[in-house]
Short mmCIF file of C-alpha atoms and ligand atoms in Angstrom, two decimals:
data_model
loop_
_atom_site.label_atom_id
_atom_site.label_comp_id
_atom_site.label_asym_id
_atom_site.label_seq_id
_atom_site.Cartn_x
_atom_site.Cartn_y
_atom_site.Cartn_z
CA MET M 1 112.20 126.97 129.83
CA GLY M 2 111.64 129.79 127.29
CA ASN M 3 114.59 131.74 128.69
CA GLN M 4 116.70 128.65 128.58
CA ASN M 5 116.13 128.41 124.83
CA VAL M 6 117.02 132.04 124.21
CA LYS M 7 120.24 131.59 126.16
CA HIS M 8 121.21 128.56 124.09
CA LYS M 9 120.51 130.02 120.66
CA VAL M 10 123.63 130.05 118.47
CA THR M 11 123.45 132.93 116.01
CA LYS M 12 127.10 133.99 115.71
CA ALA M 13 130.21 132.39 114.25
CA ILE M 14 133.79 133.53 114.65
CA ILE M 15 136.00 132.97 111.60
CA PRO M 16 139.68 133.42 112.52
CA ALA M 17 141.60 134.68 109.50
CA ALA M 18 144.59 136.43 111.03
CA GLY M 19 147.22 133.68 110.88
CA LEU M 20 150.47 134.18 109.01
CA GLY M 21 149.84 131.40 106.48
CA THR M 22 153.57 130.62 106.37
CA ARG M 23 152.99 127.32 104.56
CA PHE M 24 151.80 129.25 101.51
CA LEU M 25 154.50 131.88 101.24
CA PRO M 26 155.06 133.79 99.00
CA ALA M 27 151.35 133.65 97.99
CA THR M 28 150.40 134.86 101.47
CA LYS M 29 152.99 137.61 101.63
CA ALA M 30 150.48 140.33 100.74
CA MET M 31 147.23 138.39 100.80
CA PRO M 32 145.53 136.45 103.60
CA LYS M 33 145.55 132.67 103.18
CA GLU M 34 141.77 132.75 103.55
CA MET M 35 141.52 134.53 100.17
CA LEU M 36 143.25 131.71 98.28
CA THR M 37 140.76 130.26 95.83
CA VAL M 38 139.43 126.75 95.51
CA VAL M 39 138.25 126.71 91.88
CA ASN M 40 136.60 130.16 91.76
CA LYS M 41 135.76 131.00 95.39
CA PRO M 42 138.07 132.09 98.19
CA ILE M 43 138.18 129.57 101.02
CA ILE M 44 136.60 132.08 103.42
CA GLN M 45 133.47 132.10 101.26
CA TYR M 46 133.09 128.33 101.72
CA ALA M 47 133.24 128.96 105.49
CA VAL M 48 130.54 131.63 105.44
CA GLU M 49 128.29 129.52 103.18
CA GLU M 50 128.63 126.52 105.47
CA GLY M 51 127.84 128.61 108.56
CA TYR M 52 124.85 130.21 106.86
CA ALA M 53 123.52 126.78 105.89
CA ALA M 54 123.82 125.82 109.59
CA GLY M 55 121.54 128.72 110.54
CA ILE M 56 124.22 131.24 111.56
CA ARG M 57 123.47 134.79 110.47
CA GLU M 58 126.26 136.86 112.06
CA PHE M 59 129.90 136.26 111.20
CA ILE M 60 132.80 137.83 113.03
CA ILE M 61 135.92 137.70 110.90
CA ILE M 62 139.18 138.07 112.80
CA THR M 63 141.60 139.73 110.45
CA GLY M 64 145.27 140.49 110.41
CA ARG M 65 146.86 141.75 107.25
CA GLY M 66 144.75 142.08 104.11
CA LYS M 67 141.53 143.05 105.88
CA ALA M 68 140.48 145.32 103.00
CA VAL M 69 140.56 142.55 100.43
CA MET M 70 138.19 140.40 102.53
CA GLU M 71 135.82 143.32 103.14
CA ASN M 72 135.80 144.08 99.42
CA HIS M 73 135.08 140.47 98.59
CA PHE M 74 131.88 140.42 100.65
CA ASP M 75 130.85 143.96 99.76
CA HIS M 76 128.43 144.93 96.98
CA PRO M 77 130.66 145.91 94.03
CA TYR M 78 128.66 148.81 92.55
CA GLU M 79 131.01 149.68 89.69
CA LEU M 80 131.70 146.10 88.66
CA ALA M 81 128.00 145.19 88.89
CA ASP M 82 127.07 148.22 86.77
CA THR M 83 129.63 147.34 84.08
CA LEU M 84 128.58 143.67 83.98
CA GLN M 85 124.91 144.70 83.73
CA LYS M 86 125.63 147.08 80.84
CA ARG M 87 127.56 144.35 79.03
CA GLY M 88 124.75 141.82 79.55
CA LYS M 89 127.01 139.44 81.50
CA MET M 90 124.21 138.19 83.73
CA ALA M 91 125.83 134.97 85.04
CA GLU M 92 128.92 136.93 86.09
CA LEU M 93 126.70 139.62 87.63
CA GLU M 94 125.00 136.99 89.73
CA ALA M 95 128.34 135.53 90.80
CA VAL M 96 129.53 138.88 92.20
CA THR M 97 126.27 140.05 93.75
CA ASN M 98 125.26 136.77 95.42
CA VAL M 99 128.40 136.33 97.50
CA LEU M 100 126.47 136.98 100.71
CA PRO M 101 122.75 136.40 101.42
CA SER M 102 120.99 139.67 102.30
CA ASP M 103 120.19 138.65 105.89
CA ALA M 104 123.78 137.73 106.77
CA ARG M 105 125.86 140.26 108.73
CA LEU M 106 129.63 140.43 108.78
CA TYR M 107 131.76 142.11 111.44
CA TYR M 108 135.49 142.53 111.17
CA THR M 109 137.81 142.84 114.09
CA ARG M 110 141.57 143.01 114.08
CA GLN M 111 143.96 140.73 115.91
CA GLY M 112 146.95 143.03 116.36
CA GLN M 113 149.46 140.19 116.57
CA PRO M 114 149.01 136.53 115.65
CA LEU M 115 149.19 135.27 119.23
CA GLY M 116 147.34 132.04 118.54
CA LEU M 117 143.88 130.70 117.81
CA GLY M 118 142.66 131.20 121.40
CA HIS M 119 143.72 134.85 121.28
CA ALA M 120 142.05 135.29 117.86
CA VAL M 121 138.76 133.87 119.20
CA HIS M 122 138.92 136.11 122.26
CA CYS M 123 139.20 139.18 119.99
CA ALA M 124 135.47 138.61 119.25
CA SER M 125 134.39 138.59 122.90
CA ALA M 126 132.99 142.15 122.83
CA ILE M 127 130.62 141.02 120.07
CA THR M 128 129.63 137.58 121.38
CA GLN M 129 129.29 138.90 124.97
CA ASP M 130 127.62 136.17 127.05
CA GLU M 131 126.21 134.19 124.12
CA PRO M 132 127.39 130.82 122.85
CA PHE M 133 129.13 130.96 119.48
CA ALA M 134 130.43 128.76 116.67
CA VAL M 135 134.04 128.85 115.45
CA ILE M 136 134.72 127.97 111.83
CA LEU M 137 138.35 127.52 110.77
CA PRO M 138 138.29 128.40 107.09
CA ASP M 139 141.35 126.22 106.40
CA ASP M 140 139.16 123.18 106.76
CA ILE M 141 136.68 122.86 103.93
CA ILE M 142 133.91 120.43 104.85
CA CYS M 143 131.80 119.03 102.02
CA THR M 144 128.23 119.52 103.11
CA GLY M 145 126.45 117.70 100.29
CA THR M 146 124.53 115.15 102.35
CA GLU M 147 124.72 116.75 105.79
CA ASN M 148 126.13 119.79 107.53
CA PRO M 149 127.84 118.70 110.78
CA LEU M 150 127.94 122.27 112.09
CA ALA M 151 124.14 122.39 111.83
CA GLU M 152 123.97 119.21 113.93
CA MET M 153 126.34 120.71 116.51
CA VAL M 154 124.28 123.91 116.74
CA LYS M 155 121.14 121.82 117.25
CA MET M 156 122.91 119.77 119.91
CA TYR M 157 123.97 122.93 121.80
CA GLU M 158 120.47 124.37 121.60
CA GLU M 159 119.08 121.12 123.04
CA THR M 160 121.68 120.40 125.73
CA GLY M 161 123.68 123.60 126.39
CA THR M 162 126.84 121.51 125.99
CA SER M 163 129.79 122.64 123.86
CA SER M 164 131.08 120.46 121.05
CA VAL M 165 133.86 120.09 118.56
CA LEU M 166 133.89 118.16 115.30
CA VAL M 167 136.13 115.10 115.47
CA GLU M 168 137.42 112.64 112.93
CA GLU M 169 138.70 109.11 113.43
CA VAL M 170 142.42 108.82 112.66
CA PRO M 171 144.57 105.67 112.57
CA MET M 172 145.70 104.94 116.15
CA GLU M 173 149.38 105.01 115.11
CA LYS M 174 149.01 108.64 113.96
CA THR M 175 147.61 110.21 117.14
CA ALA M 176 150.90 112.06 117.75
CA ASN M 177 150.05 114.39 114.84
CA TYR M 178 146.75 115.63 116.26
CA GLY M 179 144.79 117.15 119.14
CA ILE M 180 142.95 114.14 120.56
CA LEU M 181 139.66 113.93 122.47
CA ASP M 182 139.91 112.54 126.01
CA VAL M 183 136.67 110.56 126.00
CA SER M 184 134.66 109.95 129.15
CA GLY M 185 132.08 107.53 127.77
CA ALA M 186 130.90 105.56 124.77
CA VAL M 187 130.00 107.22 121.48
CA GLU M 188 126.22 107.35 121.09
CA ASN M 189 124.43 108.96 118.17
CA ARG M 190 127.85 110.20 116.94
CA ARG M 191 128.29 112.09 120.25
CA ALA M 192 131.47 111.26 122.16
CA PRO M 193 131.33 112.65 125.72
CA ALA M 194 134.70 114.16 126.66
CA LYS M 195 136.49 115.23 129.82
CA GLY M 196 139.25 117.07 128.00
CA PHE M 197 141.83 117.13 125.23
CA VAL M 198 145.34 115.80 124.86
CA GLU M 199 147.73 117.51 122.48
CA LYS M 200 149.57 115.09 120.14
CA PRO M 201 149.74 112.01 122.40
CA LYS M 202 151.85 108.97 121.53
CA PRO M 203 149.59 106.08 120.39
CA GLU M 204 150.19 104.17 123.64
CA GLU M 205 149.11 107.22 125.68
CA ALA M 206 146.22 108.37 123.45
CA PRO M 207 142.82 108.25 125.20
CA SER M 208 141.04 107.81 121.81
CA ASN M 209 141.66 108.10 118.08
CA LEU M 210 139.24 111.02 117.66
CA SER M 211 141.09 114.07 116.38
CA VAL M 212 139.81 117.63 116.63
CA ILE M 213 138.94 119.42 113.38
CA GLY M 214 138.06 123.04 112.76
CA ARG M 215 134.40 123.32 113.74
CA TYR M 216 133.32 124.24 117.27
CA VAL M 217 130.17 125.32 119.09
CA LEU M 218 131.28 126.82 122.38
CA SER M 219 129.62 128.06 125.54
CA PRO M 220 130.25 131.65 126.76
CA ARG M 221 132.46 130.21 129.54
CA HIS M 222 135.27 129.82 126.99
CA MET M 223 135.64 133.60 126.72
CA HIS M 224 136.17 133.78 130.48
CA HIS M 225 139.07 131.31 130.31
CA LEU M 226 140.56 132.97 127.22
CA ALA M 227 140.51 136.37 128.94
CA THR M 228 142.80 135.09 131.67
CA ALA M 229 144.84 132.66 129.56
CA THR M 230 148.61 132.70 129.49
CA PRO M 231 150.56 131.59 126.41
CA GLY M 232 151.01 127.81 126.19
CA LYS M 233 152.65 125.72 123.50
CA GLY M 234 154.68 127.77 120.98
CA GLY M 235 154.11 131.01 122.95
CA GLU M 236 150.52 131.10 121.66
CA ILE M 237 147.19 131.25 123.49
CA GLN M 238 145.61 127.91 122.70
CA LEU M 239 141.87 127.51 122.23
CA THR M 240 142.21 123.86 123.30
CA ASP M 241 143.43 124.91 126.77
CA ALA M 242 140.17 126.81 127.35
CA MET M 243 138.14 123.91 125.91
CA HIS M 244 139.93 121.52 128.26
CA LYS M 245 138.91 123.61 131.29
CA VAL M 246 135.31 123.91 130.10
CA ALA M 247 135.14 120.15 129.43
CA GLN M 248 135.98 119.57 133.10
CA GLU M 249 133.51 122.20 134.34
CA GLU M 250 130.54 121.75 132.00
CA GLY M 251 131.20 118.59 129.98
CA PHE M 252 131.88 118.52 126.27
CA TYR M 253 131.02 116.45 123.19
CA GLY M 254 133.06 115.38 120.23
CA PHE M 255 130.70 115.11 117.27
CA VAL M 256 131.96 112.39 114.95
CA SER M 257 132.23 113.63 111.38
CA GLN M 258 131.06 111.59 108.43
CA SER M 259 131.86 114.33 105.91
CA LYS M 260 134.68 114.65 103.43
CA ARG M 261 137.14 117.29 104.59
CA PHE M 262 140.07 119.08 102.99
CA ASP M 263 142.84 120.66 105.03
CA CYS M 264 143.44 123.72 102.88
CA GLY M 265 146.05 125.06 105.31
CA ASP M 266 148.37 122.52 103.79
CA LYS M 267 149.58 122.59 100.15
CA VAL M 268 148.58 118.97 99.44
CA GLY M 269 145.09 119.30 100.96
CA PHE M 270 144.62 122.59 99.11
CA GLN M 271 145.42 121.00 95.73
CA MET M 272 143.12 118.08 96.52
CA ALA M 273 140.28 120.48 97.32
CA ASN M 274 140.80 122.25 94.00
CA LEU M 275 140.75 118.98 92.07
CA TYR M 276 137.75 117.65 94.00
CA PHE M 277 135.59 120.73 93.48
CA ALA M 278 136.75 121.07 89.86
CA MET M 279 135.66 117.46 89.23
CA GLN M 280 132.21 118.29 90.67
CA ASP M 281 131.80 121.06 88.08
CA PRO M 282 130.00 119.84 84.94
CA PHE M 283 131.89 122.27 82.70
CA ILE M 284 135.38 121.68 84.09
CA ALA M 285 135.25 117.93 84.88
CA PRO M 286 135.17 116.47 81.35
CA ARG M 287 137.88 118.91 80.23
CA LEU M 288 140.14 118.29 83.21
CA GLN M 289 139.82 114.50 83.39
CA PRO M 290 141.99 113.62 80.31
CA PHE M 291 144.72 115.92 81.62
CA LEU M 292 144.61 114.32 85.09
CA LEU M 293 144.82 110.81 83.64
CA GLN M 294 147.73 111.83 81.44
CA GLN M 295 149.56 113.40 84.39
CA ALA M 296 148.96 110.29 86.51
CA ASP M 297 150.30 108.11 83.71
CA GLN M 298 153.43 110.23 83.30
CA PHE M 299 153.98 110.13 87.04
CA ASP M 300 153.72 106.30 87.02
CA ARG M 301 156.31 106.08 84.22
CA ARG M 302 158.72 108.35 86.09
CA GLN M 303 158.31 106.23 89.22
CA THR M 304 158.99 102.93 87.40
CA LYS M 305 162.13 104.36 85.71
CA ARG M 306 163.67 105.15 89.10
P1 UTP W 401 146.85 127.86 111.49
O1 UTP W 401 147.86 127.68 112.53
O2 UTP W 401 146.52 126.71 110.61
O3 UTP W 401 147.17 129.08 110.52
O4 UTP W 401 145.56 128.46 112.17
P2 UTP W 401 148.52 129.83 110.21
O5 UTP W 401 149.30 130.09 111.44
O6 UTP W 401 148.09 131.02 109.40
O7 UTP W 401 149.22 128.78 109.22
P3 UTP W 401 150.76 128.47 108.92
O8 UTP W 401 151.06 127.24 109.75
O9 UTP W 401 151.61 129.66 109.27
O10 UTP W 401 150.79 128.18 107.44
C1 UTP W 401 144.22 128.04 111.92
C2 UTP W 401 143.31 129.24 111.69
O11 UTP W 401 143.43 130.16 112.77
C3 UTP W 401 143.77 131.47 112.28
C4 UTP W 401 144.38 131.24 110.91
O12 UTP W 401 144.17 132.37 110.09
C5 UTP W 401 143.64 130.01 110.42
O13 UTP W 401 142.40 130.36 109.82
N1 UTP W 401 144.69 132.11 113.27
C6 UTP W 401 145.77 131.44 113.75
C7 UTP W 401 144.43 133.41 113.67
O14 UTP W 401 143.44 134.04 113.24
N2 UTP W 401 145.29 134.00 114.55
C8 UTP W 401 146.38 133.36 115.06
O15 UTP W 401 147.12 133.95 115.86
C9 UTP W 401 146.62 132.04 114.63
#
């Protein structure tokens, strides 16, 4: 039993950050999308903070271009810290030195070519070896005010040894826009047992309305399938293909999210995230609100004139 627990402990998270970020060009021409800021933090920092709060202590960041800028962000900035200290800027000093808790470890590994999410995840296999691991897609910012779904998924893996993915209910008529969970039983305790995944099914063919979002806790078996995977849709190695195989071999859970989520890989979701977090900030909110109301009013007038 003791060994069992050791085997199921989830201590590592893979954060893929090697995509091209084409939806944000030209901003992402020289800078990774994951360094775009929501208010005053790059989106990758939200991902690390969420993983840390879920008990993860080792983060494997899969980089493409702009690796140095991510390393610098999480590094201790000696010169900057020294200057801020001398100038008595203590709040700013804290902001730059507390980016990463002291017991968190970061590893960086390069994905030579952006050959897909499955390929990016497999780039971490030498580090995860035969351990289970979490995957955090930094594009998705999950608000973890009341609960941290990744923490629940880690707990679930440690109890059952079964992989899981976070899922969200979408309107049935929109299933063709998403990766959908192929459920094999009723949802109980927010756990939806699954026998696989269906990519963008038409509503009449969709096995559920539970769409996959960017948080995963995966068994070591996934790395085996990714090692031998051949490119699927769009010439890319798909993580979902490996998950589908594992679901049939070992079972799988969708964990139904109740958290607010922003898709920061998309320009609209990214702006919403900025406004949401800005409106949570006691300094910014009262200053921003009159401007937002005024903009909304002007937008209404333009619409009625048309
Ligand atoms: P996306 O498909 O949303 O990212 O991948 P993208 O390809 O960078 O975005 P667009 O569509 O061109 O704007 C989800 C996550 O997986 C990573 C991305 O960096 C992002 O965090 N990813 C994707 C990789 O690390 N490698 C890949 O080959 C593909």
